[in-house]
Short mmCIF file of C-alpha atoms in Angstrom, two decimals:
data_model
loop_
_atom_site.label_atom_id
_atom_site.label_comp_id
_atom_site.label_asym_id
_atom_site.label_seq_id
_atom_site.Cartn_x
_atom_site.Cartn_y
_atom_site.Cartn_z
CA UNK B 974 -11.84 -5.84 27.51
CA UNK B 975 -8.71 -7.92 27.99
CA UNK B 976 -6.07 -8.82 25.45
CA UNK B 977 -4.50 -11.72 23.60
CA UNK B 978 -1.13 -12.07 25.35
CA UNK B 979 1.87 -13.69 23.72
CA UNK B 980 3.63 -15.39 26.62
CA UNK B 981 4.63 -14.14 30.04
CA UNK B 982 7.66 -14.90 32.17
CA UNK B 983 7.50 -13.81 35.80
CA UNK B 984 10.39 -15.96 37.08
CA UNK B 985 14.07 -16.17 36.14
CA UNK B 986 14.99 -17.08 32.60
CA UNK B 987 13.16 -16.27 29.39
CA UNK B 988 10.30 -17.56 27.28
CA UNK B 989 9.36 -17.61 23.59
CA UNK B 990 5.83 -17.03 22.33
CA UNK B 991 4.87 -17.33 18.66
CA UNK B 992 1.67 -16.75 16.71
CA UNK B 993 2.15 -18.33 13.28
CA UNK B 994 -0.72 -17.83 10.82
CA UNK B 995 -0.43 -19.79 7.57
CA UNK B 996 -4.09 -20.17 6.56
CA UNK B 997 -7.68 -19.57 7.57
CA UNK B 998 -8.83 -16.44 9.39
CA UNK B 999 -7.99 -15.21 12.86
CA UNK B 1000 -10.36 -12.46 13.99
CA UNK B 1001 -9.19 -10.71 17.13
CA UNK B 1002 -11.67 -8.64 19.12
CA UNK B 1003 -8.90 -7.54 21.50
CA UNK B 1004 -5.34 -6.22 21.24
CA UNK B 1005 -2.57 -8.75 20.62
CA UNK B 1006 0.25 -7.83 23.00
CA UNK B 1007 3.57 -9.16 24.24
CA UNK B 1008 3.65 -10.68 27.70
CA UNK B 1009 5.46 -9.37 30.73
CA UNK B 1010 8.93 -10.39 31.84
CA UNK B 1011 11.67 -11.67 29.57
CA UNK B 1012 9.53 -12.87 26.68
CA UNK B 1013 10.57 -13.04 23.04
CA UNK B 1014 7.32 -12.57 21.11
CA UNK B 1015 6.77 -13.24 17.41
CA UNK B 1016 3.86 -12.89 15.01
CA UNK B 1017 4.31 -14.40 11.55
CA UNK B 1018 1.68 -13.85 8.86
CA UNK B 1019 2.49 -16.20 6.00
CA UNK B 1020 -0.91 -16.93 4.52
CA UNK B 1021 -4.45 -16.64 5.83
CA UNK B 1022 -6.07 -13.52 7.26
CA UNK B 1023 -5.43 -11.59 10.45
CA UNK B 1024 -8.38 -9.27 11.15
CA UNK B 1025 -7.71 -7.01 14.13
CA UNK B 1026 -11.21 -5.42 14.07
CA UNK B 1027 -9.67 -2.00 14.83
CA UNK B 1028 -7.52 -3.25 17.70
CA UNK B 1029 -3.75 -2.98 18.22
CA UNK B 1030 -0.78 -5.23 17.59
CA UNK B 1031 1.67 -4.60 20.44
CA UNK B 1032 1.31 -2.02 23.16
CA UNK B 1033 3.43 -0.65 25.96
CA UNK B 1034 5.54 -3.78 25.45
CA UNK B 1035 6.05 -4.25 21.72
CA UNK B 1036 5.85 -7.51 19.82
CA UNK B 1037 9.53 -8.26 19.21
CA UNK B 1038 9.28 -9.83 15.76
CA UNK B 1039 6.53 -9.02 13.28
CA UNK B 1040 7.06 -11.06 10.12
CA UNK B 1041 4.70 -9.89 7.36
CA UNK B 1042 5.21 -12.23 4.43
CA UNK B 1043 1.91 -13.10 2.73
CA UNK B 1044 -1.82 -13.37 3.39
CA UNK B 1045 -4.11 -10.54 4.47
CA UNK B 1046 -3.77 -8.01 7.28
CA UNK B 1047 -6.82 -5.87 7.93
CA UNK B 1048 -8.45 -3.36 10.26
CA UNK B 1049 -5.40 -2.64 12.43
CA UNK B 1050 -5.62 0.36 14.75
CA UNK B 1051 -1.94 0.66 15.72
CA UNK B 1052 1.24 -1.43 15.53
CA UNK B 1053 3.87 -1.40 18.28
CA UNK B 1054 3.08 2.15 19.35
CA UNK B 1055 3.86 3.58 15.92
CA UNK B 1056 6.94 1.55 15.01
CA UNK B 1057 7.71 0.88 11.35
CA UNK B 1058 6.63 -2.38 9.72
CA UNK B 1059 8.35 -4.24 6.88
CA UNK B 1060 6.99 -6.51 4.16
CA UNK B 1061 9.49 -9.31 3.56
CA UNK B 1062 9.85 -12.38 1.30
CA UNK B 1063 8.61 -12.85 -2.26
CA UNK B 1064 4.92 -13.42 -1.44
CA UNK B 1065 1.95 -11.05 -1.67
CA UNK B 1066 0.65 -9.36 1.47
CA UNK B 1067 -2.78 -7.77 1.13
CA UNK B 1068 -3.78 -4.81 3.30
CA UNK B 1069 -7.55 -4.48 3.64
CA UNK B 1070 -10.09 -2.43 5.55
CA UNK B 1071 -9.39 0.70 7.57
CA UNK B 1072 -5.99 0.92 9.22
CA UNK B 1073 -4.71 3.58 11.57
CA UNK B 1074 -1.11 2.62 12.26
CA UNK B 1075 1.24 5.59 12.19
CA UNK B 1076 4.60 3.92 11.65
CA UNK B 1077 6.25 3.72 8.25
CA UNK B 1078 5.37 0.85 5.92
CA UNK B 1079 8.44 -0.51 4.13
CA UNK B 1080 7.97 -2.85 1.17
CA UNK B 1081 11.36 -4.53 1.03
CA UNK B 1082 10.44 -7.68 -0.91
CA UNK B 1083 7.53 -9.14 -2.83
CA UNK B 1084 4.23 -7.33 -3.30
CA UNK B 1085 2.09 -5.24 -1.01
CA UNK B 1086 -1.43 -5.22 -2.43
CA UNK B 1087 -3.80 -2.51 -1.26
CA UNK B 1088 -7.32 -3.91 -1.49
CA UNK B 1089 -10.34 -1.93 -2.69
CA UNK B 1090 -10.88 1.31 -0.73
CA UNK B 1091 -8.15 0.48 1.79
CA UNK B 1092 -7.20 3.38 4.03
CA UNK B 1093 -3.72 3.60 5.55
CA UNK B 1094 -3.40 7.36 5.27
CA UNK B 1095 -1.42 7.66 8.51
CA UNK B 1096 1.48 5.56 7.24
CA UNK B 1097 4.27 6.72 4.92
CA UNK B 1098 5.17 4.02 2.38
CA UNK B 1099 8.58 3.20 0.86
CA UNK B 1100 8.87 0.74 -2.02
CA UNK B 1101 12.34 -0.79 -2.33
CA UNK B 1102 14.11 -2.04 -5.46
CA UNK B 1103 12.37 -5.06 -7.07
CA UNK B 1104 9.41 -4.76 -4.68
CA UNK B 1105 5.88 -3.85 -5.80
CA UNK B 1106 3.10 -1.64 -4.52
CA UNK B 1107 -0.03 -2.99 -6.22
CA UNK B 1108 -3.17 -0.83 -5.99
CA UNK B 1109 -5.22 -2.86 -8.48
CA UNK B 1110 -7.40 -4.76 -6.02
CA UNK B 1111 -10.36 -6.73 -7.38
CA UNK B 1112 -11.77 -3.71 -9.22
CA UNK B 1113 -10.67 -0.20 -10.11
CA UNK B 1114 -10.86 2.06 -7.08
CA UNK B 1115 -9.17 4.53 -4.76
CA UNK B 1116 -6.87 3.81 -1.83
CA UNK B 1117 -5.15 6.12 0.65
CA UNK B 1118 -1.59 6.29 2.02
CA UNK B 1119 0.67 8.80 3.67
CA UNK B 1120 3.75 9.97 1.77
CA UNK B 1121 5.06 7.70 -0.99
CA UNK B 1122 8.69 6.98 -1.91
CA UNK B 1123 9.53 4.80 -4.91
CA UNK B 1124 13.17 3.72 -4.98
CA UNK B 1125 15.10 2.76 -8.13
CA UNK B 1126 13.68 -0.43 -9.73
CA UNK B 1127 10.61 -0.38 -7.48
CA UNK B 1128 7.24 -0.99 -9.13
CA UNK B 1129 3.80 0.62 -8.95
CA UNK B 1130 1.08 -1.61 -10.43
CA UNK B 1131 -2.39 -0.31 -11.31
CA UNK B 1132 -5.39 -1.10 -13.53
CA UNK B 1133 -6.67 1.06 -16.40
CA UNK B 1134 -10.08 0.11 -17.84
CA UNK B 1135 -10.83 1.37 -21.35
CA UNK B 1136 -14.04 -0.52 -22.01
CA UNK B 1137 -17.63 0.05 -20.95
CA UNK B 1138 -18.71 2.90 -18.68
CA UNK B 1139 -17.22 2.30 -15.23
CA UNK B 1140 -17.53 4.97 -12.57
CA UNK B 1141 -13.73 4.99 -12.35
CA UNK B 1142 -11.30 3.89 -15.06
CA UNK B 1143 -7.90 4.19 -13.36
CA UNK B 1144 -6.81 3.08 -9.90
CA UNK B 1145 -5.84 6.03 -7.73
CA UNK B 1146 -3.86 6.71 -4.56
CA UNK B 1147 -4.84 9.68 -2.41
CA UNK B 1148 -1.67 10.75 -0.61
CA UNK B 1149 -1.52 12.58 2.68
CA UNK B 1150 2.18 13.35 2.21
CA UNK B 1151 4.82 14.02 -0.43
CA UNK B 1152 5.37 12.01 -3.61
CA UNK B 1153 9.00 11.03 -4.26
CA UNK B 1154 9.93 9.00 -7.34
CA UNK B 1155 13.57 7.94 -7.70
CA UNK B 1156 15.03 7.60 -11.20
CA UNK B 1157 14.51 4.08 -12.50
CA UNK B 1158 11.23 3.40 -10.67
CA UNK B 1159 8.74 1.50 -12.84
CA UNK B 1160 5.04 1.91 -13.64
CA UNK B 1161 3.14 -1.27 -14.58
CA UNK B 1162 -0.29 -0.48 -16.05
CA UNK B 1163 -2.65 -3.41 -16.63
CA UNK B 1164 -4.82 -2.12 -19.49
CA UNK B 1165 -8.22 -3.66 -20.24
CA UNK B 1166 -9.95 -2.77 -23.52
CA UNK B 1167 -9.20 -0.16 -26.14
CA UNK B 1168 -12.36 1.94 -26.48
CA UNK B 1169 -11.85 5.47 -27.77
CA UNK B 1170 -12.56 7.84 -24.89
CA UNK B 1171 -13.98 11.36 -25.06
CA UNK B 1172 -11.30 13.88 -25.96
CA UNK B 1173 -10.22 15.74 -22.82
CA UNK B 1174 -10.77 12.82 -20.47
CA UNK B 1175 -8.52 13.20 -17.42
CA UNK B 1176 -7.59 10.37 -15.10
CA UNK B 1177 -5.53 10.75 -11.92
CA UNK B 1178 -3.25 7.95 -10.78
CA UNK B 1179 -2.04 9.79 -7.68
CA UNK B 1180 -3.49 12.80 -5.89
CA UNK B 1181 -0.96 14.60 -3.69
CA UNK B 1182 -2.75 17.96 -3.63
CA UNK B 1183 -1.41 20.13 -0.81
CA UNK B 1184 1.92 18.26 -0.72
CA UNK B 1185 5.08 18.19 -2.85
CA UNK B 1186 6.39 16.13 -5.77
CA UNK B 1187 10.17 15.76 -6.13
CA UNK B 1188 10.08 16.06 -9.97
CA UNK B 1189 10.98 12.37 -10.29
CA UNK B 1190 9.40 10.24 -13.02
CA UNK B 1191 8.68 6.59 -13.73
CA UNK B 1192 11.03 5.05 -16.28
CA UNK B 1193 9.87 5.87 -19.82
CA UNK B 1194 7.11 8.24 -18.66
CA UNK B 1195 8.52 11.74 -18.55
CA UNK B 1196 6.46 14.74 -17.45
CA UNK B 1197 4.48 16.48 -20.21
CA UNK B 1198 4.98 13.57 -22.62
CA UNK B 1199 2.49 11.89 -24.98
CA UNK B 1200 1.93 8.12 -24.90
CA UNK B 1201 -0.43 5.84 -26.77
CA UNK B 1202 -2.01 3.49 -24.23
CA UNK B 1203 -4.95 1.25 -25.09
CA UNK B 1204 -5.45 2.96 -28.43
CA UNK B 1205 -5.77 6.43 -26.85
CA UNK B 1206 -3.17 9.20 -26.82
CA UNK B 1207 -2.48 10.40 -23.28
CA UNK B 1208 -0.71 13.54 -22.14
CA UNK B 1209 1.12 12.60 -18.95
CA UNK B 1210 1.44 15.27 -16.29
CA UNK B 1211 2.75 14.60 -12.81
CA UNK B 1212 1.77 18.08 -11.65
CA UNK B 1213 -1.98 17.79 -12.44
CA UNK B 1214 -3.57 15.08 -10.33
CA UNK B 1215 -7.30 15.80 -10.34
CA UNK B 1216 -9.94 14.20 -12.57
CA UNK B 1217 -12.50 15.95 -14.73
CA UNK B 1218 -14.08 13.16 -16.81
CA UNK B 1219 -13.36 9.58 -15.83
#
């Protein structure tokens, strides 16, 4: 029970309460909430790890300023009752574990890295110009988001492994919403190896089955086009997202 309370002001005037994490790991076994009264509350993650162990950030009284700059945020149940969150500054913020927040996730600057098997399927994600959504993680795997919107000059980064016999060769996002790609969005594939794969091999980068695609494409990768990647010729189709052989 209980909570981690950021300040409280019961008398006249106001107070400021700040949690500033720049290194190490803070594991919270309770909700982190804003205090009562006239309190200006701030959480800044700029390095280190904040593990909420499936508890909430904010509650009936929201945390006023949530600065997500770099480091790792993991296992968050909800954020400010479903308010949107924004990744800012040029650093890399890693999202790890299972996360249930329902507000939008906006990547305005820098890189948002989705770690292996991360689940944030309840949050719709927008990637702004010059910002990056990186799904590479430490190994090739599958992550989950809500809807995805890539704006012009935004970047999707993923790994493609063309050596050995891995259980999965291409990073994948399972979407629980629509896929929207704005003209000029970029795809950055990190290719390892150049083994010749079995003819007919299909790899899915994004699975939006049951939802819609806006017919947008990543720059240089038109629908139904052929590209030589890692010594293999690939037929790119945005409207066929399920694997057969991988």
